[in-house]
Amino acid sequence: MSPKQQRGAETADRLLVAALQVYAESGERGVTVNALGRASGVSLGSLYHHFGSVDGLMNALLLRWLGRLLDELTAAVAGSRTARSGVRALVRAYLAFVQEHTDAARLLHSSYADRAGMARAKELRDTQEARLSPLADWVEEHLASGELAPLPVPLVEALVMGPVVATARRWLSGIDDVDLDEAARVLPDRIWRSIGP
C-alpha cells in the first residue's frame, strides 16, 4: 500500500471510529457532518471522498461491525464437533460480542440497522456472502447428518438466532431484567429442543 493509500485508509478508519462514538453518545439524530468532523478531526471533504455521505459512512460502519460479528460466529461454530455444541458456542459468542462491543451491538440492533437491512437485504447478504456461507454450510452439514431436525435452513436460522437477538435487544435497550451470562447458560438447551432431531 502506498503512503497515500495508507493515509486514506487511516482517515476512513478515523471516520468510522468517530461515527460509532457519536452514535453511542448522541444516537442516530446526533450523527451529523459537524459532529463527525469534531469527533474525528477529519475534514468534511474527506468524509464525502471516502463515503459519499453520512449515510454512506453509517452503512460502512454497519458492514464493518456486522462482518466482525459474523466472523466471531463462524469461528465459534467452526470449533465445535457437534451441532449441539455448535449452537452453544454460537449463542455464547453472540452474547459475548454484545457485552464486549456494546456500542456496536446497539448500532447493529438499532432501528437504523433494521431500516437499512429491510431496504437493502439482498445487497447486504451479497456483501457478506463469504462470511454467511460457512454458517449456512455448517447448518446444511448437520441437517444432512441428521443432527438437526429436517427443517429449511432459514427456519433453523430463525429458531437459533431469534431468541438470541431478542435477548440481546432487550439487554441493549437498558431494561434491567436480562442477565446475559444466565442467558448464555439457558438459551442453548432451550434452542436445541426446537432444532434437535
PDB file of C-alpha atoms in Angstrom:
ATOM      1  CA  MET A   1       0.000   0.000   0.000  1.00  0.00           C
ATOM      2  CA  SER A   2       1.404   3.390  -0.960  1.00  0.00           C
ATOM      3  CA  PRO A   3       1.757   6.114   1.703  1.00  0.00           C
ATOM      4  CA  LYS A   4      -1.179   7.978   0.119  1.00  0.00           C
ATOM      5  CA  GLN A   5      -3.361   4.861   0.245  1.00  0.00           C
ATOM      6  CA  GLN A   6      -2.322   4.241   3.838  1.00  0.00           C
ATOM      7  CA  ARG A   7      -3.251   7.809   4.829  1.00  0.00           C
ATOM      8  CA  GLY A   8      -6.590   7.359   3.066  1.00  0.00           C
ATOM      9  CA  ALA A   9      -7.256   4.111   4.947  1.00  0.00           C
ATOM     10  CA  GLU A  10      -6.322   5.773   8.241  1.00  0.00           C
ATOM     11  CA  THR A  11      -8.650   8.686   7.517  1.00  0.00           C
ATOM     12  CA  ALA A  12     -11.517   6.332   6.661  1.00  0.00           C
ATOM     13  CA  ASP A  13     -10.855   4.391   9.859  1.00  0.00           C
ATOM     14  CA  ARG A  14     -10.867   7.579  11.959  1.00  0.00           C
ATOM     15  CA  LEU A  15     -14.232   8.495  10.460  1.00  0.00           C
ATOM     16  CA  LEU A  16     -15.649   5.050  11.215  1.00  0.00           C
ATOM     17  CA  VAL A  17     -14.405   5.152  14.810  1.00  0.00           C
ATOM     18  CA  ALA A  18     -15.803   8.663  15.234  1.00  0.00           C
ATOM     19  CA  ALA A  19     -19.166   7.649  13.751  1.00  0.00           C
ATOM     20  CA  LEU A  20     -19.575   4.875  16.311  1.00  0.00           C
ATOM     21  CA  GLN A  21     -18.540   7.224  19.107  1.00  0.00           C
ATOM     22  CA  VAL A  22     -21.002   9.923  18.018  1.00  0.00           C
ATOM     23  CA  TYR A  23     -23.772   7.355  17.544  1.00  0.00           C
ATOM     24  CA  ALA A  24     -23.121   5.933  21.029  1.00  0.00           C
ATOM     25  CA  GLU A  25     -23.172   9.375  22.625  1.00  0.00           C
ATOM     26  CA  SER A  26     -25.962  11.053  20.672  1.00  0.00           C
ATOM     27  CA  GLY A  27     -27.985   8.435  18.835  1.00  0.00           C
ATOM     28  CA  GLU A  28     -28.869   8.396  15.161  1.00  0.00           C
ATOM     29  CA  ARG A  29     -30.008  12.018  15.056  1.00  0.00           C
ATOM     30  CA  GLY A  30     -26.715  13.169  16.550  1.00  0.00           C
ATOM     31  CA  VAL A  31     -24.695  11.721  13.682  1.00  0.00           C
ATOM     32  CA  THR A  32     -24.248  14.886  11.665  1.00  0.00           C
ATOM     33  CA  VAL A  33     -21.497  16.125   9.411  1.00  0.00           C
ATOM     34  CA  ASN A  34     -20.400  18.681  12.009  1.00  0.00           C
ATOM     35  CA  ALA A  35     -20.416  16.155  14.880  1.00  0.00           C
ATOM     36  CA  LEU A  36     -18.400  13.713  12.799  1.00  0.00           C
ATOM     37  CA  GLY A  37     -15.892  16.400  11.872  1.00  0.00           C
ATOM     38  CA  ARG A  38     -15.431  17.401  15.523  1.00  0.00           C
ATOM     39  CA  ALA A  39     -15.104  13.821  16.753  1.00  0.00           C
ATOM     40  CA  SER A  40     -12.727  12.668  14.027  1.00  0.00           C
ATOM     41  CA  GLY A  41     -10.696  15.785  13.364  1.00  0.00           C
ATOM     42  CA  VAL A  42     -11.106  14.947   9.682  1.00  0.00           C
ATOM     43  CA  SER A  43     -12.212  17.423   7.039  1.00  0.00           C
ATOM     44  CA  LEU A  44     -15.743  17.248   5.679  1.00  0.00           C
ATOM     45  CA  GLY A  45     -14.301  16.773   2.219  1.00  0.00           C
ATOM     46  CA  SER A  46     -12.635  13.569   3.381  1.00  0.00           C
ATOM     47  CA  LEU A  47     -15.946  12.242   4.665  1.00  0.00           C
ATOM     48  CA  TYR A  48     -17.548  12.808   1.267  1.00  0.00           C
ATOM     49  CA  HIS A  49     -14.484  11.499  -0.576  1.00  0.00           C
ATOM     50  CA  HIS A  50     -14.391   8.201   1.323  1.00  0.00           C
ATOM     51  CA  PHE A  51     -18.087   7.558   1.959  1.00  0.00           C
ATOM     52  CA  GLY A  52     -20.138   9.891  -0.239  1.00  0.00           C
ATOM     53  CA  SER A  53     -22.430  10.951   2.597  1.00  0.00           C
ATOM     54  CA  VAL A  54     -23.175  10.469   6.281  1.00  0.00           C
ATOM     55  CA  ASP A  55     -25.488   7.631   5.276  1.00  0.00           C
ATOM     56  CA  GLY A  56     -22.653   6.034   3.291  1.00  0.00           C
ATOM     57  CA  LEU A  57     -20.427   6.275   6.363  1.00  0.00           C
ATOM     58  CA  MET A  58     -23.094   4.726   8.595  1.00  0.00           C
ATOM     59  CA  ASN A  59     -23.649   1.903   6.100  1.00  0.00           C
ATOM     60  CA  ALA A  60     -19.905   1.220   6.045  1.00  0.00           C
ATOM     61  CA  LEU A  61     -19.931   1.213   9.848  1.00  0.00           C
ATOM     62  CA  LEU A  62     -22.793  -1.297   9.904  1.00  0.00           C
ATOM     63  CA  LEU A  63     -20.953  -3.544   7.445  1.00  0.00           C
ATOM     64  CA  ARG A  64     -17.725  -3.315   9.459  1.00  0.00           C
ATOM     65  CA  TRP A  65     -19.380  -4.466  12.685  1.00  0.00           C
ATOM     66  CA  LEU A  66     -21.681  -6.982  11.023  1.00  0.00           C
ATOM     67  CA  GLY A  67     -18.579  -8.523   9.469  1.00  0.00           C
ATOM     68  CA  ARG A  68     -16.841  -8.728  12.832  1.00  0.00           C
ATOM     69  CA  LEU A  69     -19.885 -10.345  14.428  1.00  0.00           C
ATOM     70  CA  LEU A  70     -20.218 -12.885  11.614  1.00  0.00           C
ATOM     71  CA  ASP A  71     -16.502 -13.687  11.817  1.00  0.00           C
ATOM     72  CA  GLU A  72     -16.858 -14.433  15.532  1.00  0.00           C
ATOM     73  CA  LEU A  73     -19.941 -16.600  14.981  1.00  0.00           C
ATOM     74  CA  THR A  74     -18.224 -18.523  12.187  1.00  0.00           C
ATOM     75  CA  ALA A  75     -15.167 -19.144  14.376  1.00  0.00           C
ATOM     76  CA  ALA A  76     -17.426 -20.306  17.209  1.00  0.00           C
ATOM     77  CA  VAL A  77     -19.223 -22.966  15.171  1.00  0.00           C
ATOM     78  CA  ALA A  78     -16.075 -24.000  13.310  1.00  0.00           C
ATOM     79  CA  GLY A  79     -14.526 -25.097  16.594  1.00  0.00           C
ATOM     80  CA  SER A  80     -17.468 -27.301  17.565  1.00  0.00           C
ATOM     81  CA  ARG A  81     -17.662 -31.036  16.974  1.00  0.00           C
ATOM     82  CA  THR A  82     -21.429 -31.491  17.146  1.00  0.00           C
ATOM     83  CA  ALA A  83     -24.476 -29.493  16.150  1.00  0.00           C
ATOM     84  CA  ARG A  84     -25.483 -29.140  19.789  1.00  0.00           C
ATOM     85  CA  SER A  85     -22.073 -27.821  20.858  1.00  0.00           C
ATOM     86  CA  GLY A  86     -22.139 -25.510  17.840  1.00  0.00           C
ATOM     87  CA  VAL A  87     -25.436 -23.989  18.955  1.00  0.00           C
ATOM     88  CA  ARG A  88     -23.991 -23.473  22.435  1.00  0.00           C
ATOM     89  CA  ALA A  89     -20.842 -21.874  21.002  1.00  0.00           C
ATOM     90  CA  LEU A  90     -22.822 -19.622  18.668  1.00  0.00           C
ATOM     91  CA  VAL A  91     -25.156 -18.368  21.423  1.00  0.00           C
ATOM     92  CA  ARG A  92     -22.259 -17.696  23.762  1.00  0.00           C
ATOM     93  CA  ALA A  93     -20.216 -15.952  21.064  1.00  0.00           C
ATOM     94  CA  TYR A  94     -23.128 -13.717  20.089  1.00  0.00           C
ATOM     95  CA  LEU A  95     -23.918 -12.663  23.648  1.00  0.00           C
ATOM     96  CA  ALA A  96     -20.224 -12.176  24.462  1.00  0.00           C
ATOM     97  CA  PHE A  97     -19.915  -9.921  21.407  1.00  0.00           C
ATOM     98  CA  VAL A  98     -22.873  -7.857  22.635  1.00  0.00           C
ATOM     99  CA  GLN A  99     -21.263  -7.425  26.054  1.00  0.00           C
ATOM    100  CA  GLU A 100     -17.793  -6.689  24.699  1.00  0.00           C
ATOM    101  CA  HIS A 101     -18.847  -4.334  21.896  1.00  0.00           C
ATOM    102  CA  THR A 102     -21.960  -2.756  23.387  1.00  0.00           C
ATOM    103  CA  ASP A 103     -21.895   0.433  21.295  1.00  0.00           C
ATOM    104  CA  ALA A 104     -21.511  -1.521  18.058  1.00  0.00           C
ATOM    105  CA  ALA A 105     -24.154  -4.017  19.180  1.00  0.00           C
ATOM    106  CA  ARG A 106     -26.580  -1.140  19.820  1.00  0.00           C
ATOM    107  CA  LEU A 107     -25.996   0.032  16.265  1.00  0.00           C
ATOM    108  CA  LEU A 108     -26.417  -3.476  14.828  1.00  0.00           C
ATOM    109  CA  HIS A 109     -29.704  -3.918  16.718  1.00  0.00           C
ATOM    110  CA  SER A 110     -30.999  -0.392  16.058  1.00  0.00           C
ATOM    111  CA  SER A 111     -33.955   0.796  14.041  1.00  0.00           C
ATOM    112  CA  TYR A 112     -31.371   2.356  11.689  1.00  0.00           C
ATOM    113  CA  ALA A 113     -29.863  -1.073  11.036  1.00  0.00           C
ATOM    114  CA  ASP A 114     -33.335  -2.581  10.653  1.00  0.00           C
ATOM    115  CA  ARG A 115     -34.284   0.030   8.052  1.00  0.00           C
ATOM    116  CA  ALA A 116     -31.013  -0.473   6.181  1.00  0.00           C
ATOM    117  CA  GLY A 117     -31.456  -4.237   6.319  1.00  0.00           C
ATOM    118  CA  MET A 118     -35.011  -4.114   5.004  1.00  0.00           C
ATOM    119  CA  ALA A 119     -34.182  -1.630   2.247  1.00  0.00           C
ATOM    120  CA  ARG A 120     -31.033  -3.417   1.089  1.00  0.00           C
ATOM    121  CA  ALA A 121     -31.365  -7.006   2.291  1.00  0.00           C
ATOM    122  CA  LYS A 122     -30.046  -8.605  -0.901  1.00  0.00           C
ATOM    123  CA  GLU A 123     -27.119  -6.165  -1.144  1.00  0.00           C
ATOM    124  CA  LEU A 124     -26.166  -6.780   2.496  1.00  0.00           C
ATOM    125  CA  ARG A 125     -26.427 -10.526   2.029  1.00  0.00           C
ATOM    126  CA  ASP A 126     -24.303 -10.365  -1.129  1.00  0.00           C
ATOM    127  CA  THR A 127     -21.580  -8.261   0.526  1.00  0.00           C
ATOM    128  CA  GLN A 128     -21.437 -10.667   3.467  1.00  0.00           C
ATOM    129  CA  GLU A 129     -21.704 -13.876   1.408  1.00  0.00           C
ATOM    130  CA  ALA A 130     -18.170 -15.017   2.222  1.00  0.00           C
ATOM    131  CA  ARG A 131     -18.995 -14.754   5.922  1.00  0.00           C
ATOM    132  CA  LEU A 132     -22.516 -16.189   5.699  1.00  0.00           C
ATOM    133  CA  SER A 133     -21.631 -19.215   3.562  1.00  0.00           C
ATOM    134  CA  PRO A 134     -19.656 -21.064   6.254  1.00  0.00           C
ATOM    135  CA  LEU A 135     -22.564 -20.687   8.680  1.00  0.00           C
ATOM    136  CA  ALA A 136     -25.081 -21.939   6.106  1.00  0.00           C
ATOM    137  CA  ASP A 137     -22.724 -24.784   5.159  1.00  0.00           C
ATOM    138  CA  TRP A 138     -22.412 -25.732   8.829  1.00  0.00           C
ATOM    139  CA  VAL A 139     -26.209 -25.914   9.167  1.00  0.00           C
ATOM    140  CA  GLU A 140     -26.576 -27.909   5.941  1.00  0.00           C
ATOM    141  CA  GLU A 141     -23.859 -30.347   7.008  1.00  0.00           C
ATOM    142  CA  HIS A 142     -25.644 -31.079  10.275  1.00  0.00           C
ATOM    143  CA  LEU A 143     -29.023 -31.285   8.552  1.00  0.00           C
ATOM    144  CA  ALA A 144     -27.582 -33.868   6.142  1.00  0.00           C
ATOM    145  CA  SER A 145     -26.098 -35.889   9.015  1.00  0.00           C
ATOM    146  CA  GLY A 146     -29.454 -35.948  10.822  1.00  0.00           C
ATOM    147  CA  GLU A 147     -28.127 -33.999  13.816  1.00  0.00           C
ATOM    148  CA  LEU A 148     -30.696 -31.281  13.196  1.00  0.00           C
ATOM    149  CA  ALA A 149     -34.433 -31.602  12.630  1.00  0.00           C
ATOM    150  CA  PRO A 150     -35.274 -31.670   8.908  1.00  0.00           C
ATOM    151  CA  LEU A 151     -36.179 -28.007   8.505  1.00  0.00           C
ATOM    152  CA  PRO A 152     -35.361 -25.445   5.828  1.00  0.00           C
ATOM    153  CA  VAL A 153     -32.112 -23.582   6.613  1.00  0.00           C
ATOM    154  CA  PRO A 154     -33.888 -20.209   7.064  1.00  0.00           C
ATOM    155  CA  LEU A 155     -36.134 -21.751   9.740  1.00  0.00           C
ATOM    156  CA  VAL A 156     -33.161 -23.242  11.573  1.00  0.00           C
ATOM    157  CA  GLU A 157     -31.567 -19.786  11.455  1.00  0.00           C
ATOM    158  CA  ALA A 158     -34.749 -18.183  12.841  1.00  0.00           C
ATOM    159  CA  LEU A 159     -35.093 -20.738  15.637  1.00  0.00           C
ATOM    160  CA  VAL A 160     -31.461 -20.318  16.670  1.00  0.00           C
ATOM    161  CA  MET A 161     -30.987 -16.590  16.206  1.00  0.00           C
ATOM    162  CA  GLY A 162     -34.469 -15.346  17.112  1.00  0.00           C
ATOM    163  CA  PRO A 163     -34.171 -15.897  20.876  1.00  0.00           C
ATOM    164  CA  VAL A 164     -30.569 -14.687  20.938  1.00  0.00           C
ATOM    165  CA  VAL A 165     -31.289 -11.471  19.047  1.00  0.00           C
ATOM    166  CA  ALA A 166     -34.417 -10.788  21.141  1.00  0.00           C
ATOM    167  CA  THR A 167     -32.425 -11.267  24.341  1.00  0.00           C
ATOM    168  CA  ALA A 168     -29.637  -9.009  23.092  1.00  0.00           C
ATOM    169  CA  ARG A 169     -32.118  -6.302  22.077  1.00  0.00           C
ATOM    170  CA  ARG A 170     -33.792  -6.402  25.469  1.00  0.00           C
ATOM    171  CA  TRP A 171     -30.452  -6.097  27.277  1.00  0.00           C
ATOM    172  CA  LEU A 172     -29.239  -3.338  24.956  1.00  0.00           C
ATOM    173  CA  SER A 173     -32.443  -1.356  25.483  1.00  0.00           C
ATOM    174  CA  GLY A 174     -31.472  -0.869  29.119  1.00  0.00           C
ATOM    175  CA  ILE A 175     -34.236  -2.987  30.579  1.00  0.00           C
ATOM    176  CA  ASP A 176     -32.588  -4.353  33.684  1.00  0.00           C
ATOM    177  CA  ASP A 177     -34.261  -7.759  33.761  1.00  0.00           C
ATOM    178  CA  VAL A 178     -31.919  -9.715  31.490  1.00  0.00           C
ATOM    179  CA  ASP A 179     -28.644 -11.275  32.598  1.00  0.00           C
ATOM    180  CA  LEU A 180     -26.619 -12.166  29.513  1.00  0.00           C
ATOM    181  CA  ASP A 181     -24.452 -14.663  31.406  1.00  0.00           C
ATOM    182  CA  GLU A 182     -27.579 -16.508  32.529  1.00  0.00           C
ATOM    183  CA  ALA A 183     -28.993 -16.301  29.000  1.00  0.00           C
ATOM    184  CA  ALA A 184     -25.767 -17.826  27.649  1.00  0.00           C
ATOM    185  CA  ARG A 185     -26.276 -20.770  30.017  1.00  0.00           C
ATOM    186  CA  VAL A 186     -30.020 -21.254  29.488  1.00  0.00           C
ATOM    187  CA  LEU A 187     -30.715 -20.424  25.839  1.00  0.00           C
ATOM    188  CA  PRO A 188     -28.567 -23.079  24.107  1.00  0.00           C
ATOM    189  CA  ASP A 189     -30.509 -26.007  25.614  1.00  0.00           C
ATOM    190  CA  ARG A 190     -33.859 -24.315  25.015  1.00  0.00           C
ATOM    191  CA  ILE A 191     -32.912 -23.588  21.413  1.00  0.00           C
ATOM    192  CA  TRP A 192     -31.612 -27.124  20.951  1.00  0.00           C
ATOM    193  CA  ARG A 193     -35.030 -28.516  21.905  1.00  0.00           C
ATOM    194  CA  SER A 194     -36.520 -26.701  18.908  1.00  0.00           C
ATOM    195  CA  ILE A 195     -33.989 -27.839  16.295  1.00  0.00           C
ATOM    196  CA  GLY A 196     -32.593 -31.125  17.573  1.00  0.00           C
ATOM    197  CA  PRO A 197     -33.518 -34.352  15.783  1.00  0.00           C
TER     198      PRO A 197
END
